[in-house]
XYZ file of C-alpha atoms in Angstrom:
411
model
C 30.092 -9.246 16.334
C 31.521 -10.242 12.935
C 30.421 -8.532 9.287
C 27.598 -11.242 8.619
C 25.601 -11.183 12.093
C 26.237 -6.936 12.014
C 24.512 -7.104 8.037
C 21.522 -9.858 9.388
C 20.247 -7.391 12.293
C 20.548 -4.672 10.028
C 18.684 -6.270 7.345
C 15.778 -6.826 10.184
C 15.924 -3.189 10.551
C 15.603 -2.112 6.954
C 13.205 -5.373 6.255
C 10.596 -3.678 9.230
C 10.984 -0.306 7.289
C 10.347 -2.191 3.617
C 7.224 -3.505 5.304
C 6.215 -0.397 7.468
C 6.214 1.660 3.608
C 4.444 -1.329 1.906
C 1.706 -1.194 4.147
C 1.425 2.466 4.415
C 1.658 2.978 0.169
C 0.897 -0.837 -1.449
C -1.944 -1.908 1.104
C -3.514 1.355 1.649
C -4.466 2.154 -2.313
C -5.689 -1.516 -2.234
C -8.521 -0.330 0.137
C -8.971 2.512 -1.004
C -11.760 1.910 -3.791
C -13.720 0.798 -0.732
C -13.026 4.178 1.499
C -13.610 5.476 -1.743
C -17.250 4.539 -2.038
C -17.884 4.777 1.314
C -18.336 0.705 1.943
C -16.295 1.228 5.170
C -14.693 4.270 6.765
C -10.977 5.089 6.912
C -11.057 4.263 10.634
C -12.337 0.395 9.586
C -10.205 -0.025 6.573
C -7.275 0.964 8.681
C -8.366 -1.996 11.126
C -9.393 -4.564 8.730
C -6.133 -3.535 6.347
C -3.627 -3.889 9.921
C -5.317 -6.743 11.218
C -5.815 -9.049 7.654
C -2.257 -8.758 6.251
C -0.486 -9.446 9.567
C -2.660 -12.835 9.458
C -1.841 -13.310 5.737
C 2.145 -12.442 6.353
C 2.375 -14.774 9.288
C -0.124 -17.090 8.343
C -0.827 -17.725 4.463
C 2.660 -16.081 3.454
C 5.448 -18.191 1.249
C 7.876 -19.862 4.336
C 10.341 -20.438 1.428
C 11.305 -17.539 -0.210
C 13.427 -16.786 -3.357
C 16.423 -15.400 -1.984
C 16.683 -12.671 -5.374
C 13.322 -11.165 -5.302
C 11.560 -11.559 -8.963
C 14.771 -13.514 -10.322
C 16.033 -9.439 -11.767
C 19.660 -10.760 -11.041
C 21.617 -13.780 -11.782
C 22.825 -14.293 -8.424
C 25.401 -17.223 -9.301
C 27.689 -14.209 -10.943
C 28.068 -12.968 -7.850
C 30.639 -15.032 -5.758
C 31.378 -12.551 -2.831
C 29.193 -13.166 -0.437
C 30.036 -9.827 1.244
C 29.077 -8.409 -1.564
C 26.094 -9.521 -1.762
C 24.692 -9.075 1.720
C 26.166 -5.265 1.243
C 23.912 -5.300 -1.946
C 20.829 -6.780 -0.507
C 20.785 -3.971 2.550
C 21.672 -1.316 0.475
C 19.003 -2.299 -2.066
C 16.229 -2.597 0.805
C 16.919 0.909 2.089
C 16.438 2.203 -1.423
C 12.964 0.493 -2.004
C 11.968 1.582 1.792
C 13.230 5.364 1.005
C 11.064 5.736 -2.471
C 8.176 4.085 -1.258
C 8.285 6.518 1.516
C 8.703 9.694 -0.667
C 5.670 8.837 -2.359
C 3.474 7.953 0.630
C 4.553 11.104 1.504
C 2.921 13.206 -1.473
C 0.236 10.596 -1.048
C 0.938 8.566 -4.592
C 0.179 4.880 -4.919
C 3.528 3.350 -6.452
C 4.222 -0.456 -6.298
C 6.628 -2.169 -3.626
C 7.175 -5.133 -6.087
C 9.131 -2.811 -9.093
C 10.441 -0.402 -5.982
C 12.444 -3.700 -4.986
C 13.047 -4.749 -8.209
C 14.640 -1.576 -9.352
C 16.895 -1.250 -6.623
C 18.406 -4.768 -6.717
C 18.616 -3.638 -10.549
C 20.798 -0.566 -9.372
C 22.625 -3.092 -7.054
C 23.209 -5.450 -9.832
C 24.350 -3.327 -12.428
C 27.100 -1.672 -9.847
C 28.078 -4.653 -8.786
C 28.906 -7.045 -11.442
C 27.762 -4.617 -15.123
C 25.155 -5.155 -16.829
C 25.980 -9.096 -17.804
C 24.126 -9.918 -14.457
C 20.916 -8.785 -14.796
C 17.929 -10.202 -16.571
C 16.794 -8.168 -18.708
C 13.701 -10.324 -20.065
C 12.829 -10.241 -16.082
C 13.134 -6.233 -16.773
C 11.145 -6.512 -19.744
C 7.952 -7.552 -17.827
C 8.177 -5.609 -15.470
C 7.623 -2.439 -18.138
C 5.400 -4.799 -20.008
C 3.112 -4.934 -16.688
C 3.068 -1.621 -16.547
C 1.240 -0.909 -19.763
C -0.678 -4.150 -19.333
C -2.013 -4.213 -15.852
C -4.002 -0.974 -15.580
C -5.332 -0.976 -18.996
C -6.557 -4.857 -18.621
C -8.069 -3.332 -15.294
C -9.798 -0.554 -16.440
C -11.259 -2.187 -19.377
C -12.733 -5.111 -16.877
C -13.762 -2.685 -14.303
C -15.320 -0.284 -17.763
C -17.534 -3.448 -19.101
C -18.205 -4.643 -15.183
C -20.216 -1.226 -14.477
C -21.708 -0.795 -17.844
C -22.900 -3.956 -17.339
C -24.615 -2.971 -13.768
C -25.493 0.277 -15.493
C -27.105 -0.809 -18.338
C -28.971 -4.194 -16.728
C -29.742 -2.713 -12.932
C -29.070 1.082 -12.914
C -30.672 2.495 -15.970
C -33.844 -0.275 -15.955
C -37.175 0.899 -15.769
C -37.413 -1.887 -12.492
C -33.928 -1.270 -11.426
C -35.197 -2.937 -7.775
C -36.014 -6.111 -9.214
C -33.270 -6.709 -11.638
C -30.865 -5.744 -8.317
C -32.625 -8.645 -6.636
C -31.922 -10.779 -9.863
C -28.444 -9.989 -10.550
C -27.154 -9.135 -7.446
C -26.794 -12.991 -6.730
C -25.134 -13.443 -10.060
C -22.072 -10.949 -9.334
C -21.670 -12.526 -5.197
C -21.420 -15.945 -7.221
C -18.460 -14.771 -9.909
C -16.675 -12.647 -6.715
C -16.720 -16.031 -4.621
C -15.190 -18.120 -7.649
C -12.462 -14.997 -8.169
C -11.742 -15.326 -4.513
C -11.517 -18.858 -4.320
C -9.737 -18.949 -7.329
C -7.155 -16.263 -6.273
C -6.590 -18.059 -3.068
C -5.744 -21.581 -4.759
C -3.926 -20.361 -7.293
C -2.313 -16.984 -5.977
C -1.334 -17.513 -1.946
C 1.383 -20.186 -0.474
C -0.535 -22.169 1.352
C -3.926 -22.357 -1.993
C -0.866 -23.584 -3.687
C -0.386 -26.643 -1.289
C -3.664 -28.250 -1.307
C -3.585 -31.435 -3.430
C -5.842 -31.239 -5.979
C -5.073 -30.480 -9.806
C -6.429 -27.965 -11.441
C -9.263 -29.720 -13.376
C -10.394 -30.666 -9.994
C -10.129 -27.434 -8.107
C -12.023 -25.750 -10.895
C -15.200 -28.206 -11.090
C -15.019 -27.348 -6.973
C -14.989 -23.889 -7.735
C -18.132 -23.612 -9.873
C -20.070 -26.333 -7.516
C -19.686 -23.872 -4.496
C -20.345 -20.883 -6.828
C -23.377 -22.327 -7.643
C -24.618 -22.983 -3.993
C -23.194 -19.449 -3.249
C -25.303 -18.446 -6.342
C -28.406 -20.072 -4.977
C -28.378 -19.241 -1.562
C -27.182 -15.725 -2.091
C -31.171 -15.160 -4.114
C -32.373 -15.987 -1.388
C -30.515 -14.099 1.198
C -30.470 -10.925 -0.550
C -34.309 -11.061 -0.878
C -35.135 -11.956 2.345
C -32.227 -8.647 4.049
C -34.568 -6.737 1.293
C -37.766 -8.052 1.517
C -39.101 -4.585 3.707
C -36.579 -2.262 1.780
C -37.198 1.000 0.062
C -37.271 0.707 -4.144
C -34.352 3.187 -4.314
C -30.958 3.570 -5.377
C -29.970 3.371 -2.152
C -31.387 0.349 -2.163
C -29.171 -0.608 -4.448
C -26.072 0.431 -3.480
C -26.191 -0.769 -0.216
C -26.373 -4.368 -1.597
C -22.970 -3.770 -3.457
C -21.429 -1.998 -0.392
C -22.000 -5.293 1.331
C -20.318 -7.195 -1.178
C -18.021 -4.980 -1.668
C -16.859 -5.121 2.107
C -15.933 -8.818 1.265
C -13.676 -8.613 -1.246
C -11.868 -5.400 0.571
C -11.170 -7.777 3.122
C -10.214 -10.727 0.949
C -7.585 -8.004 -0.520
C -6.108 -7.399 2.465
C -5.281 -10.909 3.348
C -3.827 -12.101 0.380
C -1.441 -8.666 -0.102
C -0.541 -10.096 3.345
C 0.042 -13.207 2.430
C 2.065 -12.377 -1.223
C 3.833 -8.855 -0.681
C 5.586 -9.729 2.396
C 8.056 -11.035 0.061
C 8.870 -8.222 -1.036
C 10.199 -7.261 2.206
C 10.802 -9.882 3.323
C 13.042 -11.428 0.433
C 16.100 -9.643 0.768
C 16.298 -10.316 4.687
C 15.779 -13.855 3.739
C 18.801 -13.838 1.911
C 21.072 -12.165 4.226
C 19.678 -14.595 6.810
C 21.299 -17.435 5.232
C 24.474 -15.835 3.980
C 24.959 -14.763 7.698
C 24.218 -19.022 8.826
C 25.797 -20.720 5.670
C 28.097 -17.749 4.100
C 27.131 -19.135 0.925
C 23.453 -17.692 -1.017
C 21.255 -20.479 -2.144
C 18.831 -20.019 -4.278
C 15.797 -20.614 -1.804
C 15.627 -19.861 1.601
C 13.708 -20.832 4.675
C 12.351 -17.536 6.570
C 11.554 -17.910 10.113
C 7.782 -17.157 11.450
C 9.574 -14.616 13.856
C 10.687 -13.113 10.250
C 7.690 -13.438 8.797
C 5.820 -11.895 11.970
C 8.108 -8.863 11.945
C 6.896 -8.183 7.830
C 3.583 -8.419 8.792
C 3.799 -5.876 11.981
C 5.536 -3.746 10.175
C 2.749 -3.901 7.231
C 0.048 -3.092 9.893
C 1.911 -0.286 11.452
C 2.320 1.237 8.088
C -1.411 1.275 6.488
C -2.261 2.224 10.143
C 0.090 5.567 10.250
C 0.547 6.422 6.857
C -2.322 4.205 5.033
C -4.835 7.260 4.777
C -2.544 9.678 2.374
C -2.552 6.836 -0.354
C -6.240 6.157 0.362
C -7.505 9.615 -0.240
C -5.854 9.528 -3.798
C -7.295 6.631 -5.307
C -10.591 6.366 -3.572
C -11.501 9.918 -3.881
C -8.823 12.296 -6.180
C -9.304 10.409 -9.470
C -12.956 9.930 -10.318
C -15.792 10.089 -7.433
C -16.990 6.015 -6.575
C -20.180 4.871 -5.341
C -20.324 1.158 -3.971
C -21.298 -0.179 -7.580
C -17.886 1.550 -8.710
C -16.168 0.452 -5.857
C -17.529 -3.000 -6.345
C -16.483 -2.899 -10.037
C -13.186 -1.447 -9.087
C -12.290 -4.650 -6.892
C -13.479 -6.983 -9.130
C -11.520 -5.722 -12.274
C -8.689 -5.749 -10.220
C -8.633 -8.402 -8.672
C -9.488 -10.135 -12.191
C -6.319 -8.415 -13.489
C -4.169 -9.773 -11.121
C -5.634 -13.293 -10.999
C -5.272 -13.414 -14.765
C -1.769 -11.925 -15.078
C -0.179 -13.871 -12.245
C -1.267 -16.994 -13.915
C 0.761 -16.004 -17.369
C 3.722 -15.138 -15.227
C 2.987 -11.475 -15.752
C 5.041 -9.399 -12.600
C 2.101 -7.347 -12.070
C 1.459 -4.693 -9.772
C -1.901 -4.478 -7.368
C -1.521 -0.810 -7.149
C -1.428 -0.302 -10.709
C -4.457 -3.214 -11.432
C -5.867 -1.235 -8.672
C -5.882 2.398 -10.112
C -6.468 1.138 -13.436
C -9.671 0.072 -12.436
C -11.059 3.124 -10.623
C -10.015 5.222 -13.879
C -12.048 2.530 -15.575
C -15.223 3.106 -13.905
C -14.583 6.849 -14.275
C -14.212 6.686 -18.009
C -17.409 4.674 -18.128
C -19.070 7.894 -17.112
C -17.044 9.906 -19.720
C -13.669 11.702 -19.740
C -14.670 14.409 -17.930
C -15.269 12.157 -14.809
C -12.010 11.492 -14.433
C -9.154 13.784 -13.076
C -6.544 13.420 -15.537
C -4.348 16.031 -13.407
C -3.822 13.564 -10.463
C -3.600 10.730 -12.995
C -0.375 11.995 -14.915
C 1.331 12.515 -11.726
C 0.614 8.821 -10.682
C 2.099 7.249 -13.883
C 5.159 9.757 -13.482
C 5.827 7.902 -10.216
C 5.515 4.416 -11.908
C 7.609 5.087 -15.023
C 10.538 6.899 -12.510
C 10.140 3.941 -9.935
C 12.420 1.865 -11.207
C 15.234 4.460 -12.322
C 15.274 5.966 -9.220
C 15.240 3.137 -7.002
C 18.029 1.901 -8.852
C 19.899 4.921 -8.401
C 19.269 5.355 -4.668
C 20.657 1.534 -4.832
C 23.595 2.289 -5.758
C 24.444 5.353 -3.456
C 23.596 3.076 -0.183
C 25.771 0.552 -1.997
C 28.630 2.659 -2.584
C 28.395 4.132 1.343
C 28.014 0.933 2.685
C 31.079 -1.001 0.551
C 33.096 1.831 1.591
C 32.682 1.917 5.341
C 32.345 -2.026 5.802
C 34.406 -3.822 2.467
């Protein structure tokens, strides 16, 4: 067995691991709004989590990958292909050990700047700092200040809004009935418009955007109309209580959980899968292009190894966000998902590198500030952001320790 094939069933190796912590850490705090609120149990979210991003990684996810995840490199400096394959593995362990740390203490941290950092670490050791992009870098810190911010003001003005026009009304029944409809309608066009502009395969479908928008509001419309009267008729012999209420929004709510889990499916794999995408082809071609095809059987070992992790690990992360930094109900939870999701949607589109997990936590601190400041646990809050700000340093440092062990006992 030569250096290339050795590197290429390694990289499977520390690609499964990538994907095991990105579904224990990444997928888990993206349910966890919904545990949160009590929309599904731990047990469910566990199922729907395993069983949604396998289909989205094998399924929906990119088959052509960019070989240098998020473009933090200029690869074309580096000639050696050795040294790059060294560099890829080395910077795949790294992301897989930090993401594990902090599944461990039960932190939400995001895969996406976990890998970026440590191809950072591998960059900068390899070739100095001529060879990385540091405007690439820039967004990445940009994002995080942006995302959870953006997230928690949508997710603030989403449940003041329910609040203010459902909640708080004299005829709070009623004006469920009425505006329930209205919010199934807006989560349908997010969806729909998440999944034709955000996933591989929405990307594919020939239509241009003028077109797939007009689409978009048609269906929200029928979705708008039929949804007044479905929701009466499920509540026609229901109790006027908050209960009431809520259990509208949990049912919602339960839609766009699973609609989460099979688009992180469908985008993060990359993230894992990336770097084994680019060892793949310097093992077949000993040359790194700047796009590679990834197998299914690739593809299908991300997404096991994204089930198996939210399915061992998933419920640490979980408990944080859904239940450590501000208390949810399904109207939170609902307003959670849909600031989130809005977040990402929105940044994606600008070429933002945003991070779920952050979107994500921004918006449950959002609905807890809409309650006031002493809703939310600012404790458990400081310790997340810690982990964000000292992902990237420390994944880039961990880089370049398995890059200095491995160019020593193989280069």
């Amino acid at each position: 067995m030569n250096l290339y094939d050795l590197f290429f069933f390694l990289s499977l190796l520390a690609g499964f691991l990538m994907a095991f912590n990105l579904g224990a850490n990444d997928v888990a705090n993206a349910m966890a709004s919904a545990v949160g609120a009590k929309a599904i149990s731990v047990r469910q979210a566990v199922l729907i989590a395993g069983t949604l991003n396998f289909v989205g990684a094998v399924f929906l996810g990119s088959h052509v990958t960019a070989t240098v995840s998020k473009g933090i490199i200029n690869a074309d400096q580096i000639a050696d292909p050795q040294i790059m394959i060294v560099g890829m593995l080395g910077a795949l362990l790294a992301a897989a050990t930090w993401v594990f740390i902090a599944t461990l203490t039960a932190l939400p941290v995001s895969s996406t700047h976990s890998i970026i950092g440590s191809i950072l670490g591998f960059g900068l050791i390899a070739m100095g700092p001529g060879v990385v992009n540091w405007l690439v870098l820039g967004g990445v810190v940009l994002s995080w200040i942006i995302s959870p911010f953006f997230a928690a003001a949508i997710s603030f003005a989403v449940f003041s809004h329910i609040r203010r026009f459902i909640l708080m009304h004299t005829d709070f029944f009623l004006q469920a009935l009425r505006w329930a409809p209205i919010w199934i309608a807006l989560t349908v066009g997010l969806v729909l418009l998440s999944f034709l502009y955000k996933t591989p395969v929405g990307k594919q479908i020939p239509v241009s955007d003028g077109m797939g928008l007009l689409a978009i509001i048609g269906i929200c419309v029928l979705i708008w109309f039929a949804g007044t009267r479905i929701v009466r008729s499920v509540m026609a012999g229901a109790e006027r209580s908050a209960e009431s209420v809520e259990f509208i929004f949990r049912r919602i709510q339960v839609g766009t959980s699973c609609y989460v889990a099979l688009s992180q499916g469908a985008n993060d794999v990359a993230n894992a899968i990336g770097p084994v995408a680019a060892i793949y082809m310097i093992s077949r071609e000993h040359a790194l292009l700047e796009q590679a095809d990834v197998p299914l059987s690739i593809l299908a070992l991300g997404g096991v190894g994204i089930a198996l992790g939210v399915m061992i690990f998933g419920r640490k992360v979980m408990a944080t966000v859904g239940t450590k930094i501000t208390s949810l109900t399904n109207t939170r939870g609902f307003s959670v998902d849909f600031g989130a999701a809005t977040t990402v949607l929105a940044a994606s589109n600008l070429g933002l590198p945003v991070s779920t997990t952050h979107a994500a936590v921004g918006g449950v601190v959002g609905v807890g500030l809409a309650r006031g400041f002493s809703s939310v646990d600012f404790g458990v809050l400081l310790r997340i952001v810690a982990y964000w700000v000292l992902t990237v340093p420390i994944a880039a440092f961990t880089s370049i320790v398995y890059f200095n062990i491995l160019s020593g006992l193989f280069l």
